[in-house]
CSV table of C-alpha atoms in Angstrom, one decimal:
chain,number,residue,atom,x,y,z
A,1,MET,CA,0.3,0.2,-0.1
A,2,ARG,CA,1.9,2.8,-1.6
A,3,ILE,CA,0.2,6.0,1.0
A,4,LEU,CA,1.3,9.5,-0.2
A,5,PHE,CA,1.5,12.8,2.3
A,6,ALA,CA,2.0,16.0,1.2
A,7,PHE,CA,1.5,18.4,4.4
A,8,LEU,CA,3.2,21.9,5.8
A,9,VAL,CA,4.1,21.7,9.4
A,10,VAL,CA,3.4,24.7,10.8
A,11,PHE,CA,5.0,25.2,14.3
A,12,VAL,CA,2.9,25.2,17.5
A,13,ALA,CA,5.0,25.3,20.5
A,14,SER,CA,8.1,27.5,22.0
A,15,GLU,CA,11.7,25.9,21.6
A,16,LEU,CA,13.2,24.4,24.8
A,17,PHE,CA,17.2,24.7,25.7
A,18,ALA,CA,18.5,22.5,28.5
A,19,GLU,CA,21.9,23.6,29.3
A,20,ASP,CA,23.5,22.1,25.9
A,21,ILE,CA,21.4,19.6,26.3
A,22,VAL,CA,18.5,19.2,24.8
A,23,LEU,CA,19.2,21.2,21.1
A,24,HIS,CA,15.8,21.4,19.8
A,25,GLU,CA,12.2,20.3,21.0
A,26,LYS,CA,9.1,21.5,19.0
A,27,LYS,CA,5.7,20.4,18.4
A,28,TYR,CA,3.6,21.3,15.3
A,29,ASN,CA,0.3,20.6,13.3
A,30,VAL,CA,0.1,18.8,10.3
A,31,ILE,CA,-1.8,21.1,7.6
A,32,ALA,CA,-3.2,19.2,4.6
A,33,ARG,CA,-3.1,21.2,1.1
A,34,ASN,CA,-6.7,22.0,1.7
A,35,GLY,CA,-5.8,23.7,5.1
A,36,LYS,CA,-7.4,20.9,7.1
A,37,LYS,CA,-5.7,20.0,9.9
A,38,VAL,CA,-5.2,16.1,9.4
A,39,GLY,CA,-2.5,15.5,12.6
A,40,LYS,CA,0.7,16.1,14.6
A,41,TYR,CA,4.7,15.9,14.3
A,42,SER,CA,7.2,16.6,17.0
A,43,LEU,CA,10.8,16.9,16.7
A,44,LYS,CA,13.4,16.7,19.5
A,45,VAL,CA,16.9,16.7,19.0
A,46,LEU,CA,19.3,15.9,21.9
A,47,HIS,CA,23.1,16.9,22.1
A,48,LYS,CA,25.2,14.3,23.6
A,49,LYS,CA,28.3,15.7,23.9
A,50,GLU,CA,30.6,13.2,26.2
A,51,LYS,CA,29.6,11.0,22.9
A,52,GLN,CA,29.7,13.3,20.7
A,53,GLU,CA,26.0,12.3,19.3
A,54,TYR,CA,23.1,14.3,18.1
A,55,GLU,CA,19.7,12.0,19.1
A,56,ILE,CA,17.1,13.0,16.9
A,57,GLU,CA,13.7,12.0,18.0
A,58,GLU,CA,10.8,12.4,15.4
A,59,MET,CA,7.3,11.3,15.5
A,60,HIS,CA,4.0,11.6,13.0
A,61,PHE,CA,0.8,11.3,13.8
A,62,ILE,CA,-1.9,10.8,10.8
A,63,HIS,CA,-5.3,10.4,10.2
A,64,TYR,CA,-5.3,9.0,6.8
A,65,ARG,CA,-8.2,7.3,5.0
A,66,GLY,CA,-9.8,6.8,8.8
A,67,LYS,CA,-6.8,5.1,10.3
A,68,ARG,CA,-4.6,6.8,13.1
A,69,ILE,CA,-1.4,6.2,11.8
A,70,ASN,CA,1.7,6.7,14.4
A,71,ILE,CA,5.1,6.7,13.2
A,72,LYS,CA,8.2,7.1,16.0
A,73,SER,CA,12.0,7.2,14.9
A,74,THR,CA,15.5,7.8,16.8
A,75,VAL,CA,18.5,8.5,14.6
A,76,ILE,CA,22.3,8.8,16.1
A,77,TYR,CA,24.5,10.8,14.0
A,78,GLN,CA,28.1,11.9,14.8
A,79,SER,CA,27.7,15.5,16.0
A,80,ASN,CA,30.8,16.5,14.1
A,81,ALA,CA,31.6,16.4,10.6
A,82,PRO,CA,30.8,14.4,8.2
A,83,PHE,CA,28.2,13.8,10.2
A,84,SER,CA,27.5,10.7,9.7
A,85,PRO,CA,24.5,8.4,11.2
A,86,LYS,CA,25.6,5.8,13.7
A,87,LYS,CA,22.5,4.0,14.0
A,88,ALA,CA,18.3,4.2,13.7
A,89,ASN,CA,15.3,2.8,14.8
A,90,THR,CA,11.3,2.7,14.4
A,91,SER,CA,8.3,1.8,14.8
A,92,ILE,CA,4.3,2.1,13.2
A,93,GLN,CA,1.1,2.1,15.2
A,94,LEU,CA,-1.8,1.5,12.9
A,95,ASN,CA,-4.8,2.5,15.1
A,96,GLU,CA,-3.0,2.6,18.2
A,97,LYS,CA,-1.9,-1.1,17.7
A,98,LEU,CA,2.1,-2.0,17.1
A,99,CYS,CA,2.3,-2.8,13.1
A,100,MET,CA,6.1,-3.2,12.9
A,101,LYS,CA,9.6,-2.4,14.7
A,102,GLY,CA,12.9,-2.3,13.5
A,103,HIS,CA,16.8,-0.8,13.6
A,104,ALA,CA,19.3,-0.2,11.2
A,105,ILE,CA,23.3,-0.2,12.5
A,106,PHE,CA,25.5,1.7,10.1
A,107,SER,CA,29.3,0.9,9.7
A,108,ASP,CA,31.8,2.6,7.0
A,109,LYS,CA,31.1,-0.2,4.8
A,110,PHE,CA,27.7,-1.6,5.7
A,111,VAL,CA,24.0,-0.8,6.9
A,112,ASP,CA,22.5,-3.8,9.2
A,113,MET,CA,19.0,-4.0,8.9
A,114,GLN,CA,16.5,-5.7,11.0
A,115,MET,CA,12.8,-5.3,11.5
A,116,THR,CA,9.5,-7.2,12.5
A,117,MET,CA,6.1,-7.3,11.6
A,118,LEU,CA,2.8,-7.7,14.0
A,119,LEU,CA,0.1,-6.3,12.5
A,120,ASN,CA,-1.3,-6.9,8.8
A,121,GLU,CA,-1.2,-3.2,7.8
A,122,ARG,CA,-4.1,-4.1,5.4
A,123,THR,CA,-7.0,-5.9,7.5
A,124,GLY,CA,-5.5,-4.5,10.6
A,125,LYS,CA,-5.8,-8.3,12.2
A,126,VAL,CA,-2.9,-9.3,14.6
A,127,ILE,CA,-0.1,-11.8,13.5
A,128,LYS,CA,2.8,-14.0,14.2
A,129,PRO,CA,5.5,-11.9,14.4
A,130,LYS,CA,7.8,-11.8,11.0
A,131,THR,CA,11.7,-11.0,11.7
A,132,TYR,CA,13.6,-10.1,8.5
A,133,SER,CA,17.1,-9.4,8.9
A,134,ARG,CA,19.1,-7.7,5.9
A,135,LYS,CA,22.5,-6.0,5.0
A,136,ARG,CA,23.5,-3.9,2.3
A,137,GLU,CA,26.6,-2.0,1.5
A,138,ARG,CA,26.6,1.7,2.4
A,139,PRO,CA,26.3,4.2,-0.4
A,140,ASN,CA,29.5,7.0,0.1
A,141,GLY,CA,28.5,10.3,0.2
A,142,ILE,CA,26.5,12.5,3.0
A,143,LEU,CA,23.8,10.1,3.9
A,144,LEU,CA,20.4,12.4,5.3
A,145,PHE,CA,17.5,11.7,6.9
A,146,GLN,CA,14.8,13.4,6.7
A,147,SER,CA,14.4,13.8,10.3
A,148,ALA,CA,18.1,15.1,10.7
A,149,LEU,CA,18.0,17.8,7.9
A,150,ALA,CA,16.5,20.2,9.9
A,151,VAL,CA,19.2,20.3,12.3
A,152,ILE,CA,22.0,19.0,10.2
A,153,GLY,CA,21.4,20.9,7.5
A,154,PRO,CA,22.8,24.3,8.1
A,155,LYS,CA,26.1,22.2,9.0
A,156,VAL,CA,26.3,20.2,5.7
A,157,ILE,CA,25.5,23.3,3.4
A,158,GLN,CA,26.6,26.8,5.6
A,159,LYS,CA,26.4,29.3,2.3
A,160,GLU,CA,23.6,29.8,-0.7
A,161,GLY,CA,24.5,26.7,-3.6
A,162,ARG,CA,24.2,22.7,-4.0
A,163,LYS,CA,25.3,19.9,-2.5
A,164,GLU,CA,24.9,16.3,-3.5
A,165,ILE,CA,23.6,13.8,-1.0
A,166,VAL,CA,22.1,10.2,-0.2
A,167,PHE,CA,18.4,11.0,0.9
A,168,VAL,CA,17.3,8.6,3.9
A,169,GLU,CA,13.6,7.3,4.1
A,170,PHE,CA,12.9,5.8,7.0
A,171,PRO,CA,10.8,3.1,7.1
A,172,ASP,CA,10.1,2.3,3.6
A,173,ASP,CA,9.0,-1.5,3.4
A,174,ILE,CA,9.4,-4.8,4.9
A,175,ASP,CA,12.4,-5.6,2.0
A,176,ASN,CA,13.9,-2.7,2.8
A,177,LEU,CA,13.7,-0.8,6.1
A,178,ILE,CA,15.2,2.3,5.2
A,179,ASN,CA,15.5,3.3,1.5
A,180,MET,CA,18.7,5.1,0.3
A,181,LYS,CA,18.5,7.4,-2.5
A,182,ARG,CA,21.4,8.1,-3.8
A,183,ASN,CA,22.4,11.8,-6.5
A,184,PHE,CA,19.7,14.0,-4.5
A,185,LEU,CA,20.5,17.4,-3.9
A,186,LEU,CA,20.4,19.7,-0.9
A,187,VAL,CA,20.1,23.0,-1.7
A,188,ARG,CA,20.6,26.2,0.2
A,189,GLY,CA,18.8,29.7,-1.1
A,190,LYS,CA,19.7,32.6,-0.5
A,191,THR,CA,19.9,35.1,2.9
A,192,ASN,CA,17.3,37.8,2.7
A,193,GLU,CA,17.8,41.0,4.9
A,194,LYS,CA,15.8,39.3,8.2
A,195,GLY,CA,18.6,36.6,8.0
A,196,GLU,CA,15.8,34.0,6.8
A,197,TYR,CA,16.5,31.3,4.4
A,198,GLU,CA,15.8,27.8,3.1
A,199,ILE,CA,17.2,24.4,3.0
A,200,GLY,CA,15.5,21.8,0.2
A,201,VAL,CA,16.1,18.2,-0.8
A,202,TYR,CA,15.1,17.4,-4.4
A,203,ARG,CA,15.7,14.5,-6.5
A,204,PRO,CA,17.6,13.9,-8.8
A,205,SER,CA,16.6,14.9,-12.5
A,206,ARG,CA,17.7,15.5,-16.0
A,207,ARG,CA,15.9,19.2,-15.8
A,208,ARG,CA,16.7,21.6,-14.3
A,209,TRP,CA,16.4,21.5,-9.9
A,210,ARG,CA,14.4,24.5,-10.1
A,211,ARG,CA,12.1,22.9,-11.8
A,212,ASN,CA,11.1,20.3,-9.3
A,213,ARG,CA,8.9,20.5,-6.1
A,214,SER,CA,11.0,20.0,-3.5
A,215,LEU,CA,10.9,16.7,-1.2
A,216,LEU,CA,11.2,18.1,2.2
A,217,THR,CA,12.2,22.1,2.5
A,218,VAL,CA,12.8,23.7,5.9
A,219,ARG,CA,12.5,27.4,6.0
A,220,TYR,CA,15.0,29.3,8.9
A,221,LYS,CA,14.9,31.7,11.0
A,222,LYS,CA,17.8,34.0,12.1
A,223,ASN,CA,20.8,31.7,13.9
A,224,ASN,CA,19.5,29.0,12.0
A,225,SER,CA,16.2,28.2,13.9
A,226,ILE,CA,13.5,26.6,12.4
A,227,GLU,CA,10.4,28.6,10.9
A,228,SER,CA,8.7,26.3,9.4
A,229,ILE,CA,8.9,22.4,7.7
A,230,PHE,CA,7.5,21.2,4.3
A,231,TYR,CA,7.2,17.7,3.6
A,232,GLN,CA,6.0,15.8,0.6
A,233,VAL,CA,6.5,12.3,1.8
A,234,THR,CA,6.4,8.7,0.4
A,235,ARG,CA,6.0,6.1,2.7
A,236,THR,CA,5.3,2.2,1.1
A,237,SER,CA,4.4,-0.3,3.6
């Protein structure tokens, strides 16, 4: 079942800081293109200085075709250059029932993945847990999870321009817990007189990237604080 989400995430809560540990913590409303509120979204980033890690926690609560879909993921990133992911985990609930859980561990050359299905996503019925494991070669380049863009983006691309990345979606499907998409572009726009700018992720295309709609765009205020996030996210389950 392929689900397409296209929504604007609007800021609804204040940013919190706690002694240089909580770097970012916000809650948002999920607004469809027709202006209707369809769910909630939250993003929290911890900076673990001793381990030199960022812990990025993302949660979606979406109402879609009569179903309530809860997606939670946590990604651990190296907090200094080259800002590489180290491990990640995710879980999906369908109408408050755990449907799937999984994790991935990143090494220099490989990505080890494991996921367990506990619910039939079509019928909603509990099934005997099925566990799938897979090992893939790790692509070269910057691996950017969609949840990490808001925090990692300004560190990876610090001025106006473009940079090639591997865009990572999590979760993908039972055969591929994460989808690592090569040759995507990270594009940073001009900074205006108020210090505001945007960073977007674009699909590879023979056409000029400016003609494509971004998959994900973050609008920043001065000092890299986040104003809003726009997603056009495709998930397969």
